[in-house]
XYZ file of N, CA, C and O in Angstrom:
832
model
N -20.881 9.345 24.063
C -19.881 9.072 23.985
C -20.093 7.810 22.691
O -19.990 8.240 21.098
N -20.831 7.407 22.691
C -21.172 6.205 22.559
C -22.512 6.183 21.468
O -22.264 5.793 20.331
N -23.132 6.866 21.870
C -24.021 7.645 20.443
C -23.411 7.949 19.165
O -24.035 7.631 18.252
N -21.928 8.995 19.774
C -21.187 10.167 18.023
C -20.702 9.420 17.856
O -21.416 9.260 16.148
N -20.004 8.473 18.782
C -19.245 7.229 17.109
C -20.445 5.926 16.376
O -20.011 5.890 15.070
N -21.246 6.205 17.281
C -23.000 5.188 16.094
C -22.905 6.129 15.583
O -22.576 5.258 14.148
N -23.276 7.485 15.710
C -23.964 7.969 14.116
C -22.680 8.883 13.491
O -22.614 8.518 11.762
N -21.649 8.678 13.510
C -20.085 8.241 12.722
C -20.146 7.556 12.076
O -20.238 7.706 10.920
N -20.290 6.562 12.758
C -20.562 4.882 11.802
C -21.622 4.909 10.503
O -21.152 4.373 9.566
N -22.621 5.263 10.870
C -23.947 5.404 10.207
C -23.639 6.386 9.734
O -23.828 6.555 7.857
N -23.028 7.644 8.700
C -22.958 8.356 8.182
C -21.680 7.884 7.207
O -21.628 7.934 6.393
N -21.109 6.935 8.086
C -19.860 6.227 6.859
C -20.256 5.726 6.464
O -19.959 5.030 5.508
N -21.517 4.501 6.639
C -21.815 3.362 6.192
C -22.711 4.259 4.656
O -23.420 3.687 3.458
N -23.630 5.175 5.219
C -24.263 5.733 4.367
C -23.587 6.825 3.031
O -24.006 6.359 1.997
N -22.296 7.129 3.258
C -21.191 7.998 2.020
C -21.084 6.512 1.838
O -20.680 6.202 -0.054
N -20.638 4.868 2.228
C -20.212 3.717 1.792
C -21.228 3.898 0.648
O -20.610 2.834 -0.516
N -22.658 3.433 0.800
C -23.112 3.289 0.226
C -23.292 4.112 -1.335
O -23.673 3.648 -2.154
N -23.684 5.314 -1.155
C -23.817 5.711 -2.411
C -22.590 7.278 -2.577
O -22.336 6.763 -4.247
N -21.255 6.505 -2.246
C -20.197 6.402 -2.893
C -19.064 5.751 -2.450
O -18.791 6.215 -1.754
N -19.771 4.162 -2.975
C -18.744 3.438 -2.352
C -17.549 4.068 -3.137
O -16.622 3.644 -2.305
N -17.171 4.340 -4.461
C -15.819 5.167 -4.820
C -14.426 5.535 -3.984
O -13.702 5.528 -3.703
N -15.363 7.081 -3.905
C -14.935 7.896 -3.324
C -14.673 7.850 -1.277
O -13.313 7.824 -1.172
N -15.228 6.725 -1.033
C -15.693 6.950 0.410
C -14.488 5.236 0.543
O -12.938 5.230 1.154
N -14.037 4.340 -0.128
C -13.178 3.690 -0.365
C -11.461 4.110 -0.902
O -10.785 3.907 -0.254
N -11.957 5.115 -1.088
C -9.912 6.019 -1.836
C -9.894 6.962 -0.639
O -8.303 6.519 -0.080
N -10.390 7.056 0.350
C -10.412 8.496 1.356
C -9.819 7.574 2.000
O -8.638 8.048 3.131
N -10.560 6.074 3.093
C -10.667 5.005 3.722
C -8.868 4.669 3.490
O -8.297 5.081 4.530
N -8.485 4.793 1.885
C -7.429 3.831 1.947
C -6.470 4.969 1.955
O -4.859 4.870 3.067
N -6.659 6.004 2.220
C -5.170 7.294 2.579
C -5.658 7.665 3.354
O -4.033 7.942 3.900
N -6.270 7.923 3.918
C -6.732 8.284 5.988
C -5.667 6.489 6.423
O -4.667 6.983 7.532
N -5.720 5.338 6.575
C -5.281 4.307 6.514
C -3.921 4.256 7.036
O -2.423 4.039 7.058
N -3.239 5.021 5.071
C -2.360 5.078 5.031
C -0.806 6.331 5.157
O -0.427 5.742 5.933
N -2.249 7.363 5.737
C -1.148 7.925 6.605
C -0.843 7.663 8.045
O -0.410 8.005 8.983
N -2.072 7.054 8.616
C -1.564 6.860 10.126
C -0.947 5.289 10.345
O 0.244 5.277 10.808
N -0.867 4.250 8.993
C -0.223 3.498 9.461
C 1.478 3.946 8.622
O 2.575 4.011 9.597
N 1.989 5.269 8.369
C 2.862 5.806 8.049
C 3.904 6.344 8.918
O 4.831 6.556 9.681
N 3.050 7.131 9.858
C 2.979 7.624 11.305
C 3.235 6.564 12.168
O 4.083 7.153 13.072
N 2.444 5.692 11.944
C 3.551 4.603 13.161
C 4.327 3.785 12.973
O 5.211 4.116 13.304
N 5.006 3.863 11.567
C 6.202 3.428 11.097
C 6.930 4.634 10.964
O 7.603 3.480 11.583
N 6.839 5.606 11.147
C 7.768 7.075 11.191
C 8.739 6.986 12.727
O 10.123 7.061 13.121
N 7.361 6.710 13.498
C 7.723 6.045 15.688
C 9.003 5.268 15.654
O 9.567 5.717 16.185
N 8.166 4.383 14.774
C 8.696 3.065 15.124
C 10.434 3.087 14.408
O 11.831 2.456 15.279
N 10.317 3.844 13.743
C 12.158 3.776 13.462
C 12.604 4.928 13.675
O 13.803 4.958 13.556
N 12.059 5.378 14.800
C 13.300 6.188 15.338
C 12.999 7.504 15.073
O 13.758 8.522 15.322
N 12.473 8.185 14.633
C 12.462 8.960 13.661
C 11.998 10.563 14.216
O 10.869 10.703 14.434
N 13.184 11.475 14.861
C 12.376 12.308 15.303
C 11.298 13.512 15.556
O 10.573 13.443 16.208
N 11.513 13.696 13.810
C 10.401 15.287 14.248
C 9.056 13.886 12.088
O 10.408 13.313 11.535
N 8.017 14.067 12.926
C 7.260 13.342 11.522
C 7.633 14.286 10.739
O 7.570 14.915 10.271
N 7.415 13.794 9.190
C 7.866 13.967 8.064
C 7.027 14.011 7.224
O 5.664 12.845 6.671
N 6.214 15.241 7.636
C 4.955 15.643 7.393
C 4.647 15.010 5.422
O 3.810 14.554 5.126
N 5.009 15.751 4.265
C 5.296 15.103 3.462
C 5.097 14.163 2.742
O 4.723 13.419 1.857
N 6.626 13.272 3.695
C 6.291 11.323 3.102
C 5.000 11.096 3.060
O 4.499 10.674 2.870
N 4.725 11.323 4.875
C 3.461 10.804 5.189
C 1.904 11.503 4.144
O 1.162 10.428 3.865
N 1.870 12.224 3.391
C 0.780 12.716 2.166
C 1.618 12.646 1.485
O 0.315 11.783 0.032
N 1.864 11.897 1.075
C 3.015 11.415 -0.296
C 2.131 9.472 0.098
O 1.578 9.576 -0.877
N 2.499 9.517 1.111
C 1.761 7.782 1.080
C -0.001 7.926 1.475
O -0.434 6.697 0.725
N -0.453 9.239 2.076
C -1.453 9.473 1.536
C -2.541 9.502 0.680
O -3.194 9.241 -0.062
N -1.731 10.018 -0.487
C -1.647 10.208 -2.072
C -2.186 9.499 -3.140
O -2.995 8.307 -3.506
N -0.610 8.107 -2.048
C -0.680 6.360 -3.302
C -2.217 5.575 -2.519
O -2.395 4.454 -4.010
N -1.896 5.416 -1.406
C -3.781 5.533 -1.219
C -5.283 5.763 -1.792
O -5.824 5.015 -2.131
N -4.812 7.407 -1.529
C -6.294 7.420 -2.850
C -6.276 7.624 -3.992
O -7.129 6.801 -4.480
N -5.538 7.419 -4.762
C -5.026 7.452 -5.683
C -4.669 6.123 -6.581
O -5.671 5.648 -7.491
N -3.903 4.816 -5.823
C -3.509 3.681 -5.895
C -5.174 2.285 -5.547
O -6.023 1.941 -5.981
N -4.322 2.504 -4.302
C -4.932 1.439 -3.441
C -6.063 1.000 -3.233
O -6.664 0.226 -3.281
N -7.111 2.374 -3.158
C -8.750 2.428 -2.643
C -9.835 2.442 -4.287
O -10.325 1.100 -3.988
N -8.715 3.050 -5.366
C -9.937 1.930 -6.348
C -9.434 1.260 -6.868
O -10.441 0.405 -7.432
N -8.064 0.502 -6.840
C -7.619 -0.864 -7.597
C -8.558 -1.903 -6.565
O -8.981 -2.715 -6.734
N -8.598 -1.293 -5.234
C -9.235 -2.521 -4.779
C -10.301 -2.253 -4.757
O -11.251 -3.923 -5.244
N -11.505 -1.381 -5.129
C -12.439 -1.304 -5.445
C -13.025 -2.362 -6.674
O -14.597 -2.976 -6.834
N -11.806 -1.559 -8.047
C -13.028 -2.361 -8.820
C -12.212 -3.395 -9.237
O -12.220 -4.545 -10.056
N -11.202 -4.214 -8.357
C -10.651 -5.822 -8.499
C -11.653 -6.869 -7.462
O -11.446 -8.067 -7.957
N -12.248 -6.150 -6.710
C -13.324 -6.819 -6.203
C -13.933 -7.294 -6.582
O -15.287 -8.851 -6.813
N -14.833 -6.179 -7.304
C -16.270 -6.469 -8.352
C -16.273 -6.910 -9.686
O -16.523 -8.464 -10.300
N -14.397 -6.794 -10.378
C -13.749 -7.942 -11.255
C -14.300 -9.137 -10.922
O -14.301 -10.713 -11.479
N -13.801 -10.053 -10.193
C -13.752 -11.143 -9.321
C -15.126 -11.516 -8.903
O -15.274 -12.922 -9.266
N -16.056 -10.951 -8.192
C -16.917 -11.580 -8.122
C -17.759 -11.887 -10.006
O -19.016 -12.574 -9.843
N -17.132 -10.743 -10.105
C -18.665 -10.894 -12.026
C -17.689 -11.773 -12.804
O -17.746 -12.643 -13.115
N -16.093 -11.841 -12.674
C -15.581 -13.415 -13.443
C -15.759 -15.531 -12.315
O -16.510 -15.632 -13.158
N -16.770 -14.822 -11.271
C -16.845 -15.715 -10.545
C -18.736 -16.125 -10.492
O -18.595 -16.369 -9.326
N -18.994 -15.176 -10.536
C -20.080 -15.078 -10.634
C -21.165 -15.158 -9.374
O -22.276 -14.901 -9.014
N -20.039 -14.400 -8.324
C -20.998 -13.854 -7.339
C -20.696 -14.782 -6.092
O -21.108 -15.371 -4.511
N -20.389 -16.482 -6.345
C -20.160 -18.602 -6.650
C -19.089 -17.755 -4.832
O -18.120 -16.873 -4.932
N -19.822 -18.658 -3.126
C -19.441 -18.431 -2.136
C -17.956 -19.379 -1.696
O -18.385 -19.640 -0.780
N -18.922 -20.565 -2.452
C -18.200 -21.975 -2.225
C -16.934 -22.253 -2.231
O -15.869 -21.301 -2.691
N -16.752 -23.520 -1.506
C -15.262 -23.336 -0.742
C -14.349 -23.264 -2.074
O -12.946 -22.547 -2.242
N -14.554 -24.633 -3.208
C -13.977 -24.023 -4.248
C -13.600 -23.204 -4.907
O -12.576 -23.144 -5.130
N -14.426 -22.158 -5.375
C -14.778 -20.501 -6.265
C -14.166 -19.630 -5.076
O -13.385 -18.926 -5.811
N -13.539 -19.611 -3.559
C -13.380 -18.889 -2.926
C -11.750 -19.294 -3.279
O -11.029 -18.141 -3.467
N -11.419 -20.328 -2.927
C -10.400 -20.670 -3.520
C -10.290 -20.072 -5.325
O -8.652 -19.974 -5.273
N -10.433 -20.735 -5.944
C -10.303 -19.627 -7.174
C -9.979 -18.270 -6.998
O -8.766 -17.721 -7.270
N -10.774 -17.691 -5.946
C -10.408 -16.472 -5.986
C -9.024 -15.998 -5.459
O -8.822 -14.526 -6.177
N -8.525 -16.251 -3.815
C -8.049 -16.198 -3.281
C -6.009 -16.239 -4.584
O -5.633 -15.322 -4.664
N -6.529 -17.915 -5.344
C -4.486 -17.503 -6.088
C -4.420 -16.730 -6.944
O -3.947 -15.983 -7.536
N -6.178 -17.150 -7.133
C -5.627 -15.005 -8.512
C -5.774 -14.193 -8.414
O -4.499 -13.503 -8.594
N -5.990 -13.477 -7.315
C -5.708 -12.905 -6.187
C -4.212 -12.234 -6.402
O -3.477 -11.237 -5.749
N -4.273 -13.457 -5.462
C -2.180 -13.719 -5.234
C -1.272 -13.131 -6.258
O -0.212 -13.169 -5.481
N -2.271 -13.999 -6.997
C -0.935 -14.211 -8.760
C -0.927 -12.346 -9.354
O -0.131 -12.713 -10.181
N -1.577 -11.890 -9.236
C -2.177 -10.877 -10.060
C -1.721 -9.850 -8.555
O -0.963 -8.783 -9.202
N -2.492 -9.349 -8.229
C -2.966 -7.993 -7.886
C -0.998 -8.141 -6.554
O -1.611 -6.645 -6.001
N -1.660 -9.340 -5.777
C -0.903 -9.130 -4.637
C 0.825 -9.055 -5.281
O 1.158 -7.509 -4.470
N 1.008 -9.056 -6.226
C 2.745 -9.193 -6.728
C 3.150 -7.650 -7.160
O 3.836 -6.352 -6.945
N 1.434 -7.270 -7.907
C 1.096 -6.175 -7.996
C 1.644 -4.713 -7.139
O 2.125 -3.625 -7.251
N 0.635 -5.108 -6.267
C 0.487 -4.132 -5.787
C 1.655 -4.177 -4.550
O 2.270 -2.372 -4.357
N 2.606 -4.804 -3.952
C 3.734 -4.723 -3.796
C 4.892 -3.852 -5.236
O 5.924 -3.105 -3.996
N 5.195 -4.695 -5.593
C 6.246 -4.238 -6.721
C 5.825 -2.507 -6.364
O 6.756 -1.572 -6.522
N 4.771 -1.870 -6.941
C 4.744 -0.598 -6.953
C 4.813 -0.202 -5.751
O 5.308 1.408 -6.122
N 4.346 -0.697 -4.641
C 5.167 0.674 -3.640
C 6.168 0.327 -3.100
O 6.371 1.578 -2.799
N 6.695 -0.492 -3.522
C 8.256 -0.706 -3.561
C 9.041 0.802 -3.791
O 10.234 1.380 -3.890
N 8.379 0.914 -5.614
C 9.018 1.095 -6.634
C 8.297 2.720 -6.113
O 9.746 4.085 -6.430
N 7.514 2.871 -5.596
C 7.063 4.354 -5.521
C 7.307 4.730 -4.726
O 8.058 6.597 -4.270
N 7.759 4.077 -3.305
C 8.535 4.645 -1.518
C 10.140 5.370 -2.595
O 10.617 6.574 -2.441
N 10.884 4.542 -3.494
C 11.799 4.619 -3.747
C 12.178 5.813 -5.150
O 12.663 7.292 -4.159
N 11.274 5.927 -5.504
C 11.555 7.050 -6.613
C 10.760 7.864 -6.535
O 10.905 9.587 -6.784
N 9.737 7.717 -5.821
C 8.647 9.165 -5.874
C 8.868 9.992 -4.153
O 9.562 10.425 -3.795
N 9.246 8.689 -3.038
C 8.467 9.654 -1.788
C 10.033 9.805 -0.756
O 9.736 10.721 0.137
N 10.941 8.958 -1.374
C 12.014 9.171 -0.744
C 12.886 10.354 -2.104
O 13.934 11.337 -1.114
N 12.249 10.738 -2.306
C 13.092 12.484 -3.192
C 12.540 13.258 -2.059
O 12.939 14.403 -2.617
N 11.288 12.497 -1.253
C 11.251 14.213 -0.872
C 11.709 14.373 -0.210
O 11.328 13.405 1.613
N 12.268 14.924 0.117
C 13.558 15.168 1.180
C 13.590 15.789 2.165
O 13.120 16.518 1.812
N 13.816 15.891 3.035
C 13.377 16.297 4.659
C 14.535 17.932 4.553
O 15.483 17.885 3.973
N 14.349 19.367 4.991
C 15.440 20.463 4.725
C 16.530 20.009 5.248
O 17.634 20.260 4.679
N 17.004 19.228 6.258
C 18.606 18.839 6.653
C 19.330 18.096 5.828
O 20.198 17.305 6.007
N 18.802 17.868 4.671
C 19.115 16.792 3.351
C 19.420 17.894 2.682
O 20.179 16.946 1.476
N 19.971 19.069 2.274
C 19.415 19.549 1.807
C 21.237 19.839 1.031
O 22.116 20.123 0.024
N 22.278 20.015 1.896
C 23.719 19.471 1.689
C 24.080 18.045 0.540
O 24.469 17.928 -0.069
N 23.211 16.984 0.224
C 22.920 15.701 0.099
C 22.167 16.156 -1.265
O 23.062 16.176 -2.712
N 21.397 17.699 -1.666
C 20.688 18.010 -2.760
C 22.113 18.289 -3.257
O 22.045 17.990 -4.594
N 22.865 19.199 -2.987
C 23.528 20.487 -3.590
C 24.939 19.115 -4.297
O 25.493 19.649 -5.165
N 25.366 18.096 -3.159
C 26.295 16.860 -3.761
C 25.819 16.123 -4.436
O 26.109 15.890 -6.155
N 24.087 16.409 -4.602
C 23.155 15.903 -5.530
C 23.154 16.351 -6.976
O 23.334 15.613 -8.310
N 23.362 17.602 -7.107
C 23.190 18.458 -7.836
C 24.611 18.917 -8.732
O 24.751 18.797 -10.243
N 25.525 18.257 -7.766
C 27.126 18.151 -8.584
C 27.237 17.317 -9.779
O 28.179 17.020 -10.538
N 26.526 16.547 -9.021
C 26.623 15.534 -10.415
C 27.217 15.621 -11.669
O 26.013 15.947 -12.392
N 27.259 14.379 -12.841
C 26.841 14.555 -14.190
C 26.112 13.782 -14.709
O 25.553 13.536 -13.773
N 25.871 14.251 -15.714
C 24.108 14.367 -15.978
C 24.029 12.481 -16.816
O 22.702 12.113 -16.118
N 24.701 12.160 -16.650
C 25.408 10.652 -17.090
C 24.513 9.722 -15.584
O 23.893 10.039 -15.337
N 25.290 10.731 -14.088
C 25.069 9.660 -12.823
C 23.738 9.724 -13.151
O 23.412 9.142 -12.152
N 23.154 11.114 -13.008
C 21.945 11.262 -12.755
C 20.637 10.543 -13.289
O 19.851 10.291 -12.931
N 20.947 10.441 -14.881
C 20.315 9.779 -15.644
C 20.155 7.925 -15.050
O 19.395 7.214 -14.783
N 21.497 7.638 -14.984
C 21.042 6.454 -13.904
C 20.404 6.691 -12.647
O 20.355 4.989 -12.086
N 20.440 7.106 -11.859
C 20.160 7.221 -10.296
C 18.702 6.290 -10.260
O 18.937 5.812 -9.274
N 17.974 7.411 -10.478
C 16.123 6.502 -10.404
C 17.088 4.958 -11.193
O 15.867 4.515 -9.837
N 17.333 4.209 -12.139
C 17.261 3.544 -12.283
C 17.699 2.169 -11.246
O 17.580 1.465 -10.734
N 18.900 3.063 -10.513
C 20.064 1.649 -9.872
C 18.613 2.096 -8.481
O 18.337 0.760 -7.569
N 17.987 3.174 -8.128
C 16.887 2.761 -6.713
C 15.489 2.430 -7.297
O 15.923 1.198 -6.259
N 15.288 1.574 -8.350
C 14.027 1.346 -9.087
C 15.107 -0.563 -8.615
O 15.037 -1.424 -7.919
N 16.197 -0.546 -9.462
C 16.651 -1.745 -9.072
C 17.366 -2.683 -7.984
O 16.756 -3.584 -7.385
N 17.562 -0.859 -7.022
C 17.337 -1.871 -5.621
C 15.923 -2.647 -4.875
O 15.717 -3.214 -3.806
N 15.399 -1.602 -5.242
C 13.535 -1.960 -4.459
C 13.716 -3.799 -5.263
O 12.682 -4.629 -4.672
N 13.669 -4.241 -6.794
C 13.731 -5.467 -7.159
C 13.912 -6.638 -6.792
O 13.673 -7.032 -6.830
N 15.931 -6.208 -5.963
C 16.745 -6.580 -5.876
C 15.959 -7.497 -4.453
O 15.790 -8.803 -3.528
N 15.220 -6.382 -3.754
C 14.521 -6.525 -2.041
C 13.060 -7.633 -2.922
O 12.311 -8.110 -1.591
N 12.190 -6.916 -3.589
C 10.963 -7.215 -4.088
C 10.289 -9.167 -3.765
O 9.522 -8.868 -3.709
N 11.824 -9.579 -4.201
C 10.805 -11.537 -4.130
C 11.315 -11.457 -2.508
O 10.012 -12.084 -2.131
N 11.879 -10.658 -1.316
C 11.956 -11.249 -0.272
C 10.544 -11.053 0.564
O 9.648 -11.222 1.163
N 9.983 -9.706 -0.352
C 8.786 -9.072 0.483
C 7.504 -10.094 0.051
O 6.681 -9.886 0.874
N 7.784 -10.524 -1.094
C 6.204 -10.776 -2.155
C 5.988 -12.263 -1.197
O 5.138 -12.847 -1.501
N 7.787 -13.696 -1.264
C 7.512 -13.636 -0.228
C 6.521 -14.067 0.690
O 6.409 -15.420 1.294
N 6.787 -12.709 1.435
C 6.467 -12.765 2.952
C 5.198 -12.745 3.096
O 4.538 -12.893 3.844
N 4.781 -11.636 2.500
C 3.096 -11.329 1.659
C 2.881 -12.624 1.533
O 0.854 -12.374 2.377
N 3.093 -13.921 0.789
C 2.165 -15.146 1.028
C 1.677 -15.719 1.839
O 1.703 -16.923 1.809
N 2.839 -15.158 2.423
C 2.312 -16.329 4.075
C 1.508 -16.137 4.627
O 1.087 -17.008 5.879
N 0.342 -14.872 4.628
C -0.504 -14.090 5.446
C -1.309 -13.701 4.907
O -2.396 -13.829 4.969
N -0.702 -12.938 3.227
C -1.800 -12.588 2.721
C -3.290 -14.080 1.996
O -4.360 -12.821 1.823
N -2.824 -15.001 1.978
C -4.354 -16.250 1.398
C -5.073 -15.865 2.626
O -6.708 -15.788 1.592
N -4.722 -15.218 3.598
C -5.424 -15.913 4.534
C -6.213 -14.868 4.458
O -7.661 -15.072 4.654
N -5.933 -14.271 4.200
C -6.722 -12.578 4.654
C -7.648 -12.889 3.481
O -9.110 -12.526 3.322
N -7.511 -13.092 1.960
C -7.781 -13.163 1.253
C -9.041 -13.849 0.978
O -9.875 -13.527 0.933
N -8.872 -15.075 1.850
C -10.223 -16.351 2.357
C -10.656 -15.957 2.420
O -12.116 -15.541 3.066
N -10.860 -15.072 4.356
C -11.583 -14.273 5.066
C -12.460 -13.964 5.349
O -14.118 -13.697 4.210
N -11.578 -12.312 3.530
C -12.156 -11.407 2.938
C -13.847 -12.155 1.984
O -14.767 -12.010 1.935
N -13.437 -13.071 1.156
C -14.478 -13.115 0.130
C -14.995 -15.012 0.643
O -15.678 -14.794 -0.316
N -14.717 -15.031 1.491
C -15.975 -15.795 2.049
C -17.007 -15.019 2.899
O -18.230 -15.708 3.313
N -16.909 -14.664 3.488
C -17.554 -14.023 4.906
C -17.962 -12.531 4.825
O -19.012 -11.881 5.198
N -16.758 -11.803 4.011
C -17.011 -10.092 3.572
C -18.023 -9.988 2.318
O -17.785 -9.990 1.651
N -19.012 -9.481 3.006
C -19.930 -8.420 2.133
C -19.073 -7.433 0.882
O -17.611 -7.357 1.736
N -19.104 -7.789 -0.052
C -18.447 -6.962 -1.447
C -18.270 -5.146 -1.294
O -17.014 -4.987 -1.666
N -18.879 -4.919 -0.453
C -18.620 -3.424 -1.150
C -18.231 -3.081 0.705
O -17.415 -2.291 1.303
N -17.507 -3.886 1.324
C -16.663 -4.370 3.068
C -15.292 -4.484 2.803
O -14.810 -4.225 3.407
N -15.057 -5.047 1.279
C -14.132 -6.194 1.262
C -12.912 -4.951 1.084
O -11.958 -5.288 1.698
N -13.151 -4.102 0.156
C -11.790 -3.057 0.280
C -11.353 -2.487 2.106
O -10.344 -2.174 1.821
N -12.181 -2.247 3.263
C -11.872 -1.850 3.983
C -11.659 -2.030 5.480
O -10.866 -2.177 5.192
N -12.458 -4.062 4.870
C -11.367 -4.939 5.119
C -9.503 -4.812 4.646
O -8.932 -5.159 6.074
N -9.930 -5.244 4.079
C -8.007 -5.141 3.128
C -7.352 -3.127 3.656
O -6.506 -3.864 4.378
N -7.626 -3.201 3.621
C -7.214 -1.635 3.561
C -6.893 -2.094 5.513
O -6.084 -1.315 5.857
N -7.515 -2.346 6.078
C -7.526 -2.535 8.005
C -6.241 -3.455 8.317
O -5.391 -3.248 9.192
N -6.350 -4.651 7.048
C -5.077 -5.561 7.687
C -3.719 -4.584 7.230
O -3.068 -5.246 7.144
N -4.359 -3.902 5.808
C -2.904 -3.884 5.037
C -2.321 -2.236 6.386
O -0.639 -2.053 5.366
N -3.801 -1.855 6.285
C -2.205 -0.640 7.768
C -1.084 -1.205 8.454
O 0.295 -0.806 8.611
N -1.437 -3.115 8.580
C 0.103 -2.667 9.915
C 0.691 -4.068 8.079
O 2.173 -4.023 8.929
N 0.751 -3.876 7.658
C 1.040 -4.368 6.087
C 1.607 -3.567 5.942
O 3.181 -3.597 5.263
N 1.056 -2.446 5.719
C 1.829 -0.948 5.166
C 3.481 -0.860 6.536
O 3.590 -0.683 6.113
N 2.800 -0.815 7.630
C 4.227 -0.350 8.528
C 5.643 -0.895 8.410
O 5.843 -1.094 8.382
N 5.388 -2.847 8.015
C 6.199 -4.160 7.630
C 6.580 -3.231 6.366
O 8.077 -2.911 6.496
N 5.663 -2.920 5.650
C 6.873 -2.042 4.270
C 7.679 -1.049 4.369
O 8.172 -0.737 4.449
N 6.742 -0.291 5.027
C 7.845 0.958 5.357
C 8.666 0.709 5.930
O 9.758 1.319 5.613
N 8.777 -0.393 7.006
C 9.792 -0.253 7.919
C 10.757 -0.692 7.413
O 12.496 -0.933 7.203
N 10.740 -2.039 6.564
C 11.928 -2.556 5.359
C 12.356 -2.008 4.257
O 13.206 -1.589 4.440
N 11.467 -1.089 4.151
C 12.133 0.277 3.086
C 12.909 1.495 3.919
O 13.539 1.822 3.253
N 12.844 1.792 4.724
C 13.131 2.689 5.522
C 15.057 1.748 5.892
O 16.032 2.955 5.512
N 14.615 0.238 6.735
C 16.330 0.220 6.597
C 16.846 0.101 5.604
O 17.692 -0.584 5.763
N 16.206 -0.356 3.861
C 16.856 -0.416 3.212
C 17.333 1.497 2.624
O 18.868 1.374 1.586
N 17.333 1.925 3.074
C 17.224 3.483 2.500
C 18.813 4.203 3.479
O 19.749 5.050 3.145
N 18.564 3.699 5.210
C 19.840 3.701 5.522
C 20.868 2.913 5.461
O 21.123 1.998 4.863
N 22.442 4.077 5.068
C 23.250 3.234 4.576
C 23.756 1.740 5.770
O 23.994 2.041 6.884
N 24.767 1.308 4.937
C 24.968 0.285 6.094
C 26.081 0.210 6.644
O 27.023 1.271 6.251
N 26.520 -0.795 7.706
C 27.679 0.612 8.637
C 28.426 -0.306 7.901
O 28.224 -2.012 7.810
N 29.789 -0.711 7.688
C 31.044 -1.008 7.518
C 31.526 -1.842 8.811
O 31.581 -1.059 9.455
């Protein structure tokens, strides 16, 4: 069993070396899918929403993996690959003021506008009600959803700033460039569960 795992790891590292962008995108997609599967179970959903999982994997594959790949390369070019404490601190500050807010905001909007549109079959009645609304209401609804996310966004971002700077410091200081997206994706596994649970709680109707 140990030899199989070792061979699998060697093959993965070989793919990471020869096809870094593709490997990081697939890794981010797989971890996003696992993260959402766990969050659905923790949310008490009786049956896994497979389409929702696939949409989360799409977000990881199309955005998180590639974005992380290029942002770390860019940061290393800006700071010429230096790893002294002062340079690492600058990298962390720049990352937390740019990519971190962007990632969280895009995820929350994507969840509301794309993922939650993917309704399970037992919401057919809800779709019928929605389709019966007039065109003006339907045109306003997506923007209302986005505004709901924006209201919640500052709380999520402030929470992110309580621990992601530490993750960023460790990542830039100790992790080689080719592994930074992987390390970040592993930490984001837990962060994704948090965001999923937060988004899910916002989607549930409040009790009066």
